[in-house]
Short mmCIF file of C-alpha atoms in Angstrom, two decimals:
data_model
loop_
_atom_site.label_atom_id
_atom_site.label_comp_id
_atom_site.label_asym_id
_atom_site.label_seq_id
_atom_site.Cartn_x
_atom_site.Cartn_y
_atom_site.Cartn_z
CA MET E 6 68.21 -10.95 -192.01
CA SER E 7 66.34 -14.00 -190.62
CA TYR E 8 63.72 -16.57 -191.50
CA GLN E 9 60.17 -15.82 -190.47
CA SER E 10 58.31 -18.48 -188.52
CA ALA E 11 54.84 -19.41 -189.71
CA GLY E 12 53.85 -20.53 -186.22
CA PRO E 13 53.49 -23.96 -184.71
CA VAL E 14 51.70 -25.29 -187.75
CA GLY E 15 52.47 -24.85 -191.46
CA ASN E 16 55.52 -23.89 -193.43
CA TYR E 17 58.18 -22.33 -191.19
CA TYR E 18 59.75 -20.36 -194.02
CA ASP E 19 57.33 -18.15 -195.89
CA ASP E 20 59.63 -15.69 -197.56
CA HIS E 21 61.72 -17.74 -199.97
CA ALA E 22 63.53 -14.71 -201.31
CA ARG E 23 64.69 -13.73 -197.83
CA GLN E 24 65.57 -17.37 -197.16
CA LEU E 25 67.72 -17.51 -200.28
CA ALA E 26 69.45 -14.21 -199.44
CA TRP E 27 70.15 -15.46 -195.93
CA ILE E 28 71.68 -18.68 -197.25
CA GLN E 29 73.74 -16.78 -199.80
CA GLU E 30 75.11 -14.45 -197.13
CA LEU E 31 76.02 -17.40 -194.90
CA CYS E 32 77.63 -19.14 -197.86
CA HIS E 33 79.60 -15.98 -198.58
CA LEU E 34 80.93 -15.88 -195.02
CA LEU E 35 81.91 -19.52 -195.14
CA GLU E 36 83.45 -19.05 -198.60
CA LEU E 37 85.75 -16.41 -197.15
CA ALA E 38 86.96 -18.96 -194.64
CA LEU E 39 87.44 -21.57 -197.37
CA LEU E 40 89.48 -19.20 -199.53
CA SER E 41 91.65 -17.90 -196.72
CA GLY E 42 92.09 -21.18 -194.87
CA GLU E 43 91.52 -19.19 -191.67
CA ALA E 44 88.17 -20.28 -190.23
CA GLU E 45 88.51 -18.75 -186.78
CA PRO E 46 87.93 -15.08 -187.71
CA VAL E 47 84.81 -16.05 -189.71
CA LEU E 48 83.24 -18.65 -187.42
CA ASN E 49 81.83 -16.16 -184.91
CA ALA E 50 80.28 -14.09 -187.69
CA ALA E 51 78.91 -17.23 -189.34
CA LEU E 52 77.49 -18.52 -186.02
CA ASP E 53 75.91 -15.16 -185.27
CA HIS E 54 74.41 -15.13 -188.76
CA LEU E 55 73.16 -18.71 -188.33
CA VAL E 56 71.63 -18.01 -184.89
CA GLY E 57 69.95 -14.90 -186.21
CA GLY E 58 68.68 -16.65 -189.29
CA MET E 59 67.28 -19.52 -187.22
CA GLN E 60 65.59 -16.92 -184.98
CA GLY E 61 67.63 -18.23 -182.06
CA ASP E 62 68.72 -16.43 -178.92
CA ALA E 63 72.03 -18.21 -178.30
CA GLY E 64 74.41 -20.62 -179.94
CA VAL E 65 77.63 -22.54 -179.47
CA LEU E 66 80.11 -24.08 -181.93
CA ALA E 67 82.45 -26.60 -180.30
CA LEU E 68 85.33 -28.27 -182.16
CA ILE E 69 87.51 -31.20 -181.24
CA ASP E 70 90.93 -30.32 -179.86
CA PRO E 71 93.44 -30.29 -182.76
CA GLU E 72 96.13 -31.61 -180.42
CA GLY E 73 94.45 -35.01 -180.51
CA THR E 74 93.33 -35.12 -176.86
CA GLY E 75 89.76 -36.02 -177.86
CA ALA E 76 88.35 -33.07 -175.88
CA PHE E 77 86.02 -30.44 -177.35
CA ARG E 78 86.53 -26.71 -176.97
CA VAL E 79 84.32 -23.71 -177.74
CA ALA E 80 85.34 -22.22 -181.11
CA ALA E 81 82.53 -19.60 -181.28
CA SER E 82 79.60 -18.59 -179.10
CA VAL E 83 76.66 -16.19 -179.19
CA ASN E 84 74.99 -15.17 -175.90
CA ALA E 85 76.12 -18.48 -174.34
CA ALA E 86 77.62 -19.12 -170.93
CA GLN E 87 80.62 -20.88 -172.47
CA GLU E 88 83.60 -18.67 -173.25
CA LYS E 89 85.60 -19.04 -176.41
CA GLY E 90 88.41 -21.56 -175.95
CA GLY E 91 86.77 -23.07 -172.88
CA PRO E 92 86.32 -26.87 -172.61
CA ILE E 93 83.08 -28.70 -173.26
CA HIS E 94 82.47 -31.39 -170.65
CA LEU E 95 80.69 -34.24 -172.42
CA ASP E 96 79.73 -36.12 -169.27
CA ARG E 97 75.98 -36.12 -168.65
CA THR E 98 75.23 -33.51 -171.33
CA LEU E 99 73.42 -33.42 -174.64
CA PHE E 100 76.81 -32.86 -176.22
CA GLU E 101 77.76 -36.37 -175.11
CA ARG E 102 74.62 -37.77 -176.73
CA VAL E 103 75.33 -35.98 -180.02
CA VAL E 104 79.00 -37.08 -180.06
CA GLN E 105 78.29 -40.69 -179.20
CA GLY E 106 75.24 -41.07 -181.45
CA GLY E 107 76.51 -38.92 -184.27
CA GLN E 108 72.95 -37.76 -184.92
CA ALA E 109 71.21 -34.38 -184.78
CA VAL E 110 69.08 -33.78 -181.67
CA LEU E 111 66.02 -31.60 -181.09
CA VAL E 112 65.31 -30.52 -177.51
CA GLY E 113 61.78 -29.37 -176.70
CA ARG E 114 60.55 -26.70 -174.34
CA SER E 115 61.24 -28.77 -171.23
CA ALA E 116 64.77 -29.81 -172.15
CA GLY E 117 66.29 -27.00 -170.11
CA ARG E 118 65.22 -28.78 -166.88
CA ALA E 119 66.75 -32.11 -167.91
CA PRO E 120 70.13 -33.03 -166.41
CA ARG E 121 71.63 -33.47 -169.86
CA ALA E 122 70.56 -29.97 -170.98
CA ARG E 123 71.82 -27.92 -168.07
CA HIS E 124 75.18 -27.42 -169.64
CA LEU E 125 73.74 -25.05 -172.25
CA THR E 126 71.68 -22.89 -169.95
CA VAL E 127 71.72 -19.21 -170.89
CA PRO E 128 69.85 -16.27 -169.34
CA ASN E 129 66.09 -16.46 -169.97
CA VAL E 130 66.49 -19.59 -172.10
CA ALA E 131 66.48 -22.20 -169.35
CA GLU E 132 63.27 -23.78 -170.55
CA GLY E 133 63.48 -23.02 -174.27
CA SER E 134 64.13 -25.32 -177.21
CA ALA E 135 67.48 -26.17 -178.84
CA LEU E 136 68.93 -27.79 -181.91
CA TYR E 137 72.14 -29.89 -181.91
CA TRP E 138 74.01 -30.97 -185.04
CA PRO E 139 77.18 -33.06 -185.18
CA LEU E 140 79.91 -31.90 -187.55
CA ARG E 141 81.07 -35.10 -189.15
CA VAL E 142 84.07 -35.88 -191.35
CA GLY E 143 83.68 -39.44 -192.45
CA ASP E 144 82.71 -41.46 -189.38
CA ALA E 145 84.34 -39.07 -186.93
CA VAL E 146 82.55 -36.25 -185.12
CA VAL E 147 84.87 -33.22 -185.25
CA GLY E 148 82.49 -30.65 -183.79
CA ILE E 149 79.00 -29.77 -182.49
CA LEU E 150 76.78 -26.87 -183.53
CA ASN E 151 74.02 -25.74 -181.16
CA VAL E 152 71.28 -23.10 -181.57
CA GLN E 153 68.88 -22.24 -178.69
CA ARG E 154 65.58 -20.37 -178.50
CA ALA E 155 64.11 -18.73 -175.41
CA PRO E 156 60.99 -20.31 -173.81
CA HIS E 157 58.65 -17.47 -174.76
CA ARG E 158 59.44 -18.11 -178.38
CA HIS E 159 57.91 -20.71 -180.67
CA PRO E 160 59.88 -23.97 -180.17
CA TYR E 161 62.01 -25.51 -182.90
CA SER E 162 60.60 -28.35 -184.98
CA GLU E 163 61.96 -31.40 -186.77
CA GLY E 164 61.77 -29.38 -189.98
CA ASP E 165 64.14 -26.81 -188.50
CA LEU E 166 66.48 -29.59 -187.46
CA GLU E 167 66.45 -31.13 -190.92
CA HIS E 168 66.77 -27.84 -192.75
CA GLY E 169 69.83 -26.89 -190.67
CA ARG E 170 71.73 -29.90 -191.95
CA LEU E 171 72.62 -28.00 -195.14
CA MET E 172 74.16 -25.19 -193.13
CA VAL E 173 75.93 -27.70 -190.91
CA ASP E 174 77.47 -29.35 -193.96
CA LEU E 175 78.81 -25.99 -195.06
CA VAL E 176 80.22 -25.26 -191.60
CA THR E 177 81.76 -28.73 -191.50
CA LEU E 178 83.40 -28.09 -194.85
CA VAL E 179 84.88 -24.82 -193.58
CA VAL E 180 86.10 -26.39 -190.32
CA GLU E 181 87.71 -29.34 -192.10
CA ASN E 182 89.25 -27.03 -194.70
CA SER E 183 90.67 -24.90 -191.92
CA ARG E 184 92.01 -27.97 -190.15
CA LEU E 185 93.67 -29.13 -193.35
CA HIS E 186 95.18 -25.68 -193.84
CA VAL E 187 96.51 -25.69 -190.29
CA GLU E 188 97.87 -29.20 -190.75
CA GLN E 189 99.41 -28.17 -194.07
CA ARG E 190 101.07 -25.15 -192.49
CA ARG E 191 102.30 -27.28 -189.63
CA ARG E 192 103.80 -29.80 -192.03
CA ILE E 193 105.28 -27.06 -194.20
CA GLU E 194 106.85 -25.48 -191.12
CA ALA E 195 108.12 -28.87 -189.98
CA LEU E 196 109.47 -29.56 -193.46
CA SER E 197 111.02 -26.10 -193.61
CA GLN E 198 112.63 -26.64 -190.23
CA LEU E 199 113.84 -30.06 -191.36
CA ASN E 200 115.23 -28.53 -194.54
CA GLN E 201 116.99 -25.88 -192.49
CA GLU E 202 118.45 -28.55 -190.24
CA VAL E 203 119.58 -30.49 -193.30
CA LEU E 204 121.16 -27.35 -194.76
CA THR E 205 122.85 -26.62 -191.43
CA GLN E 206 124.12 -30.18 -191.19
CA HIS E 207 125.23 -30.04 -194.82
CA ALA E 208 127.13 -26.81 -194.13
CA ALA E 209 128.65 -28.39 -191.03
CA ILE E 210 129.67 -31.45 -193.05
CA LEU E 211 131.21 -29.25 -195.74
CA GLU E 212 133.11 -27.29 -193.10
CA MET E 213 134.19 -30.55 -191.47
CA ASN E 214 135.34 -31.90 -194.83
CA ILE E 215 137.33 -28.73 -195.47
CA ARG E 216 138.91 -28.96 -192.02
CA LEU E 217 139.58 -32.66 -192.56
CA GLU E 218 141.21 -31.93 -195.90
CA ASP E 219 143.28 -29.19 -194.28
CA THR E 220 144.31 -31.57 -191.52
CA GLN E 221 145.19 -34.27 -194.03
CA ASN E 222 147.31 -31.83 -195.99
CA GLN E 223 149.02 -30.68 -192.82
CA LEU E 224 149.67 -34.28 -191.89
CA LEU E 225 151.01 -34.89 -195.38
CA GLN E 226 153.25 -31.88 -195.04
CA SER E 227 154.37 -33.08 -191.60
CA GLU E 228 155.08 -36.53 -193.01
CA LYS E 229 157.10 -34.96 -195.81
CA LEU E 230 159.01 -32.87 -193.31
CA ALA E 231 159.58 -35.94 -191.14
CA SER E 232 160.84 -37.86 -194.16
CA VAL E 233 163.13 -34.99 -195.11
CA GLY E 234 164.33 -34.88 -191.52
CA LEU E 235 165.11 -38.58 -191.48
CA LEU E 236 166.86 -38.29 -194.84
CA ALA E 237 168.82 -35.26 -193.63
CA ALA E 238 169.83 -37.07 -190.45
CA GLY E 239 171.00 -40.04 -192.49
CA VAL E 240 172.92 -37.84 -194.93
CA ALA E 241 174.48 -35.91 -192.06
CA HIS E 242 175.57 -39.15 -190.43
CA GLU E 243 177.05 -40.48 -193.66
CA ILE E 244 178.81 -37.20 -194.42
CA ASN E 245 180.13 -36.94 -190.89
CA ASN E 246 182.31 -40.05 -191.21
CA PRO E 247 184.41 -39.01 -194.25
CA ILE E 248 184.54 -35.45 -192.96
CA GLY E 249 186.00 -36.79 -189.76
CA PHE E 250 188.96 -38.55 -191.36
CA VAL E 251 189.48 -35.77 -193.93
CA SER E 252 189.68 -33.29 -191.07
CA SER E 253 192.04 -35.56 -189.18
CA ASN E 254 194.23 -36.09 -192.25
CA LEU E 255 194.41 -32.37 -192.91
CA ARG E 256 195.60 -31.73 -189.37
CA THR E 257 198.24 -34.47 -189.80
CA LEU E 258 199.24 -33.15 -193.22
CA ASP E 259 199.62 -29.66 -191.78
CA GLY E 260 202.02 -31.07 -189.22
CA TYR E 261 203.92 -33.07 -191.83
CA LEU E 262 204.33 -30.07 -194.09
CA ARG E 263 205.55 -27.86 -191.30
CA ASP E 264 208.06 -30.52 -190.28
CA ALA E 265 209.22 -31.02 -193.88
CA PHE E 266 209.61 -27.31 -194.50
CA ALA E 267 211.48 -27.01 -191.21
CA VAL E 268 213.94 -29.73 -192.28
CA LEU E 269 214.33 -28.09 -195.71
CA SER E 270 215.07 -24.77 -194.05
CA ALA E 271 217.63 -26.48 -191.78
CA TYR E 272 219.39 -28.09 -194.77
CA LYS E 273 219.52 -24.76 -196.59
CA ALA E 274 220.92 -22.99 -193.55
CA ALA E 275 223.55 -25.72 -192.99
CA ALA E 276 224.65 -25.54 -196.64
CA ALA E 277 224.99 -21.79 -196.39
CA ARG E 278 227.12 -22.04 -193.28
CA ALA E 279 229.39 -24.66 -194.94
CA GLY E 280 229.71 -22.57 -198.06
CA MET E 281 228.24 -25.30 -200.18
CA ARG E 282 226.49 -24.26 -203.41
CA ASP E 283 224.87 -26.32 -206.15
CA ASP E 284 223.72 -24.60 -209.33
CA THR E 285 221.25 -27.35 -210.11
CA VAL E 286 219.61 -27.10 -206.70
CA GLU E 287 219.49 -23.32 -206.86
CA ARG E 288 218.00 -23.42 -210.37
CA LEU E 289 215.35 -25.94 -209.18
CA GLU E 290 214.48 -23.77 -206.13
CA ARG E 291 213.96 -20.76 -208.40
CA GLN E 292 211.90 -22.83 -210.83
CA ILE E 293 209.67 -24.26 -208.10
CA ASP E 294 209.68 -21.05 -206.03
CA VAL E 295 210.14 -22.96 -202.81
CA ASP E 296 209.42 -19.99 -200.55
CA PHE E 297 206.02 -19.41 -202.24
CA VAL E 298 205.16 -23.12 -202.13
CA ARG E 299 206.08 -23.24 -198.44
CA ASN E 300 203.77 -20.37 -197.52
CA ASP E 301 200.99 -21.26 -199.97
CA ALA E 302 200.89 -24.95 -199.00
CA LEU E 303 200.37 -24.06 -195.36
CA ASP E 304 197.68 -21.53 -196.36
CA LEU E 305 195.93 -24.14 -198.50
CA VAL E 306 195.89 -26.62 -195.67
CA CYS E 307 194.58 -23.92 -193.31
CA GLU E 308 191.80 -22.94 -195.73
CA SER E 309 190.89 -26.59 -196.28
CA ARG E 310 190.65 -27.12 -192.52
CA GLN E 311 188.40 -24.04 -192.27
CA GLY E 312 186.21 -25.46 -195.04
CA ILE E 313 186.00 -28.80 -193.28
CA GLU E 314 185.10 -27.03 -190.04
CA ARG E 315 182.33 -25.18 -191.91
CA ILE E 316 181.03 -28.47 -193.31
CA GLU E 317 181.15 -29.96 -189.80
CA ALA E 318 179.11 -27.01 -188.52
CA ILE E 319 176.54 -27.46 -191.31
CA VAL E 320 176.29 -31.18 -190.58
CA ARG E 321 175.94 -30.47 -186.87
CA ASP E 322 173.16 -27.93 -187.55
CA LEU E 323 171.53 -30.39 -189.91
CA LYS E 324 171.59 -33.12 -187.27
CA ASP E 325 170.28 -30.75 -184.60
CA PHE E 326 167.51 -29.52 -186.86
CA SER E 327 166.45 -32.95 -188.08
CA GLN E 328 166.50 -34.55 -184.66
CA SER E 329 163.06 -36.15 -184.06
CA ASP E 330 161.03 -35.58 -180.92
CA ASP E 331 159.01 -38.79 -181.41
CA GLY E 332 158.77 -40.73 -178.18
CA GLN E 333 160.92 -38.22 -176.26
CA GLY E 334 158.14 -35.94 -175.04
CA TRP E 335 158.73 -32.41 -173.81
CA GLN E 336 162.42 -31.52 -173.58
CA TRP E 337 164.33 -28.68 -172.04
CA ALA E 338 166.04 -26.68 -174.79
CA GLN E 339 167.70 -23.30 -175.27
CA LEU E 340 165.89 -21.31 -177.96
CA ASN E 341 169.01 -19.28 -178.75
CA ASP E 342 170.80 -22.49 -179.69
CA CYS E 343 167.79 -23.65 -181.72
CA LEU E 344 167.79 -20.36 -183.61
CA ASP E 345 171.53 -20.63 -184.31
CA ALA E 346 171.06 -24.15 -185.65
CA THR E 347 168.16 -23.04 -187.82
CA LEU E 348 170.04 -20.00 -189.13
CA GLY E 349 172.90 -22.29 -190.12
CA PHE E 350 170.47 -24.64 -191.82
CA VAL E 351 168.80 -21.92 -193.92
CA SER E 352 171.79 -19.66 -194.45
CA HIS E 353 171.83 -20.47 -198.17
CA GLU E 354 168.26 -19.08 -198.44
CA ILE E 355 169.09 -15.88 -196.60
CA LYS E 356 172.67 -14.81 -197.28
CA TYR E 357 171.91 -13.54 -200.78
CA LYS E 358 168.81 -11.62 -199.69
CA ALA E 359 169.49 -10.14 -196.26
CA ALA E 360 171.98 -9.44 -193.53
CA VAL E 361 171.01 -11.21 -190.32
CA SER E 362 171.21 -9.37 -187.02
CA LYS E 363 171.09 -11.58 -183.92
CA GLN E 364 169.94 -9.80 -180.76
CA TYR E 365 169.61 -12.59 -178.22
CA GLY E 366 168.51 -11.97 -174.69
CA ASP E 367 169.58 -13.89 -171.57
CA ILE E 368 166.77 -16.45 -171.51
CA PRO E 369 166.41 -19.78 -169.70
CA GLU E 370 165.79 -23.12 -171.30
CA ILE E 371 162.14 -23.96 -171.91
CA GLN E 372 160.13 -27.17 -172.13
CA CYS E 373 159.35 -27.72 -175.78
CA LEU E 374 159.54 -30.00 -178.78
CA PRO E 375 162.74 -28.62 -180.31
CA SER E 376 162.46 -30.07 -183.82
CA GLN E 377 158.92 -28.69 -184.15
CA LEU E 378 160.00 -25.22 -183.04
CA ASN E 379 162.93 -25.46 -185.47
CA GLN E 380 160.37 -25.96 -188.22
CA VAL E 381 158.54 -22.82 -187.06
CA PHE E 382 161.80 -20.84 -187.14
CA VAL E 383 162.59 -22.15 -190.64
CA ASN E 384 159.18 -21.01 -191.90
CA LEU E 385 159.52 -17.55 -190.35
CA LEU E 386 163.09 -16.99 -191.58
CA ILE E 387 162.43 -18.22 -195.13
CA ASN E 388 159.22 -16.16 -195.32
CA ALA E 389 161.18 -13.11 -194.16
CA ALA E 390 163.84 -13.66 -196.83
CA GLN E 391 161.27 -14.23 -199.57
CA ALA E 392 159.42 -11.05 -198.56
CA ILE E 393 162.53 -8.94 -199.29
CA ASP E 394 162.83 -7.55 -202.81
CA GLY E 395 166.49 -6.89 -203.49
CA ARG E 396 168.53 -6.86 -200.30
CA GLY E 397 167.43 -6.03 -196.78
CA THR E 398 167.89 -7.01 -193.16
CA ILE E 399 166.41 -9.65 -190.87
CA ALA E 400 166.61 -9.16 -187.12
CA VAL E 401 166.22 -12.15 -184.81
CA ARG E 402 165.54 -11.20 -181.19
CA THR E 403 164.78 -13.12 -178.00
CA GLY E 404 163.79 -11.98 -174.54
CA LEU E 405 162.29 -12.97 -171.19
CA GLY E 406 158.75 -12.27 -169.97
CA GLU E 407 156.74 -13.27 -166.90
CA GLY E 408 156.90 -17.05 -167.01
CA THR E 409 157.46 -16.85 -170.76
CA VAL E 410 160.14 -16.29 -173.34
CA TRP E 411 159.59 -14.49 -176.60
CA LEU E 412 161.30 -14.30 -179.94
CA GLU E 413 160.85 -11.98 -182.87
CA VAL E 414 161.69 -12.19 -186.54
CA VAL E 415 161.70 -8.70 -188.06
CA ASP E 416 162.22 -8.12 -191.78
CA THR E 417 162.38 -5.12 -194.06
CA GLY E 418 160.33 -6.83 -196.76
CA CYS E 419 157.17 -5.90 -198.61
CA GLY E 420 154.87 -6.23 -195.58
CA ILE E 421 151.30 -7.54 -195.45
CA ALA E 422 148.18 -5.61 -196.45
CA PRO E 423 145.81 -4.97 -193.50
CA GLU E 424 142.95 -6.89 -195.15
CA ASN E 425 145.16 -9.99 -195.39
CA LEU E 426 146.45 -10.07 -191.81
CA SER E 427 143.48 -12.09 -190.54
CA ARG E 428 144.03 -14.75 -193.22
CA ILE E 429 147.77 -15.44 -193.05
CA PHE E 430 147.38 -18.47 -190.76
CA ALA E 431 144.66 -20.08 -192.90
CA PRO E 432 145.75 -23.29 -194.64
CA PHE E 433 146.82 -22.81 -198.28
CA TYR E 434 146.61 -19.03 -198.07
CA THR E 435 149.66 -17.43 -199.65
CA THR E 436 150.59 -14.19 -201.40
CA LYS E 437 153.66 -15.77 -202.99
CA PRO E 438 153.87 -16.48 -206.73
CA VAL E 439 152.65 -19.83 -208.02
CA GLY E 440 155.22 -22.52 -207.32
CA VAL E 441 156.74 -20.70 -204.35
CA GLY E 442 155.57 -22.28 -201.10
CA THR E 443 152.54 -24.40 -200.28
CA GLY E 444 150.54 -22.00 -198.13
CA LEU E 445 150.89 -24.38 -195.18
CA GLY E 446 153.99 -22.96 -193.48
CA LEU E 447 152.31 -20.41 -191.22
CA SER E 448 149.28 -22.64 -190.67
CA LEU E 449 151.53 -25.46 -189.48
CA SER E 450 153.60 -23.02 -187.41
CA TYR E 451 150.44 -21.67 -185.78
CA SER E 452 149.36 -25.21 -184.83
CA ILE E 453 152.78 -25.97 -183.35
CA VAL E 454 152.85 -22.77 -181.29
CA ARG E 455 149.31 -23.43 -180.04
CA ARG E 456 150.35 -26.97 -179.08
CA HIS E 457 153.10 -25.41 -176.96
CA GLY E 458 150.53 -23.22 -175.22
CA GLY E 459 151.97 -20.14 -176.90
CA ARG E 460 150.67 -17.44 -179.17
CA PHE E 461 151.53 -15.48 -182.30
CA GLU E 462 151.57 -11.68 -182.52
CA VAL E 463 151.95 -10.07 -185.93
CA GLU E 464 152.59 -6.46 -186.89
CA SER E 465 153.05 -5.42 -190.48
CA VAL E 466 153.10 -2.27 -192.58
CA ALA E 467 152.73 -2.71 -196.32
CA GLY E 468 155.91 -1.63 -198.07
CA GLN E 469 157.95 -1.44 -194.83
CA GLY E 470 158.16 -4.93 -193.36
CA SER E 471 156.72 -7.32 -190.81
CA THR E 472 157.34 -8.44 -187.24
CA PHE E 473 156.37 -11.95 -186.18
CA ARG E 474 156.51 -12.42 -182.43
CA ILE E 475 156.09 -15.77 -180.66
CA VAL E 476 155.46 -16.00 -176.92
CA LEU E 477 156.05 -19.41 -175.31
CA PRO E 478 155.66 -20.61 -171.71
CA ILE E 479 158.87 -21.66 -169.96
CA ARG E 480 157.23 -24.74 -168.49
CA GLN E 481 154.43 -26.81 -169.96
CA ALA E 482 151.38 -27.17 -167.72
CA GLY E 483 151.18 -30.70 -166.33
CA ALA E 484 154.68 -31.66 -167.52
CA PRO E 485 157.25 -32.91 -164.95
CA ASP E 486 160.14 -30.77 -163.76
CA ARG E 487 163.74 -31.47 -164.66
CA GLY E 488 164.89 -34.92 -163.66
CA ASP E 489 161.37 -36.29 -163.30
CA GLY E 490 161.38 -37.99 -166.65
CA THR E 491 159.77 -36.82 -169.83
CA ALA E 492 156.19 -35.74 -170.34
CA VAL E 493 153.96 -36.92 -173.11
CA PRO E 494 153.34 -34.10 -175.62
CA GLY E 495 149.87 -32.72 -175.23
CA SER E 496 149.39 -34.26 -171.75
CA ASP E 497 148.53 -30.82 -170.47
CA GLY E 498 145.49 -30.78 -172.74
CA SER E 499 147.07 -28.50 -175.29
#
């Protein structure tokens, strides 16, 4: 549908009904763009409808670059030389005049030969007439609408130019609405991305807080263990002094008693040889039971000395276990000895629950932090004992690998369910009853073994028992050899 021209003189639009239908159809097209916020699919149809309705032969709709470069690009075209998306060069063109002046322009029949009109030349329209309207939003020109008519056709008039302003206003409204929709989507996407970044950062902060809390709790546990170690070392030192003189006195007393009983035996033998008898003495010997006292006194002294030796062993294990590594760096230590000291230290936790089988291999000393490894052994042995319901066995094994030593703690306890194996080293995770353990033992042990450059291997069958295997390097990377001094813990980057 198009308007009918009345010729060079008179009213250009004769059929008002057709005019109204044409405007309504154009408005409908532009309304679709307004409702959808997507102007691009509709602009070509709207331009084609506008060119046809204006009885034109070609048309171009150019819009300013949304990227803010100030350049204009073809948004829609009908029978024009310019391709969609191509740039519009304002220099020395009628486009430049429209943009700078901000006013509509009518080009007569001869405009096609003017330098400023050559940019819009289309086949067979070189000397026709053309209409140019600026698309304005406020004081800014955001686009240019152009309709051309071939030279053999009746040229456009000022009335055509003025009448087209209504259509231009509608097109401008659609273009601006589309731009606002695009800008809104861009901002929504930017806001969504920002929200996602905030959520990601928030999750990272939460994870960091959890890790920080775990670290703080581990440090607290380490501080508690260090305090217990210092207290144990002090107690062991204080106990060691009285034990020393008690042990010495018992040895002396044992000698005194033996000498006294020897003299008593000599007197009795001499009296027998001389035929001397005394009823009072014999009655007193029977009453006291001298022979029993002689044997029992020596046995009591022997048992007391064994008890003192046991206490000395406990104190020695306590001192070995509580010895601090602070400031001493990596040390060469024999794991078999460390295990013996630890077993002595925790024997009260184990002896009522399990029989311990020691299967030590011939292994060399390794560079380590002995007191920290002792803590690992304590955790493994106590966990093994607590896993046993009733009475069972705990096997402690050591062996030699390629540049490594390994040790295993094997129990016949309740085992670990397969779904829980991946969680046993997590801080505060425990399957023990409330009040038994802190859930930090294995987590702390894992950190210590990792610090030594080692690794944990765990095998477990629910209802049958578990095997915890630790593999440790013999020598710490970057640490000096024997006799070169001590290395700073962690200097190898572990």
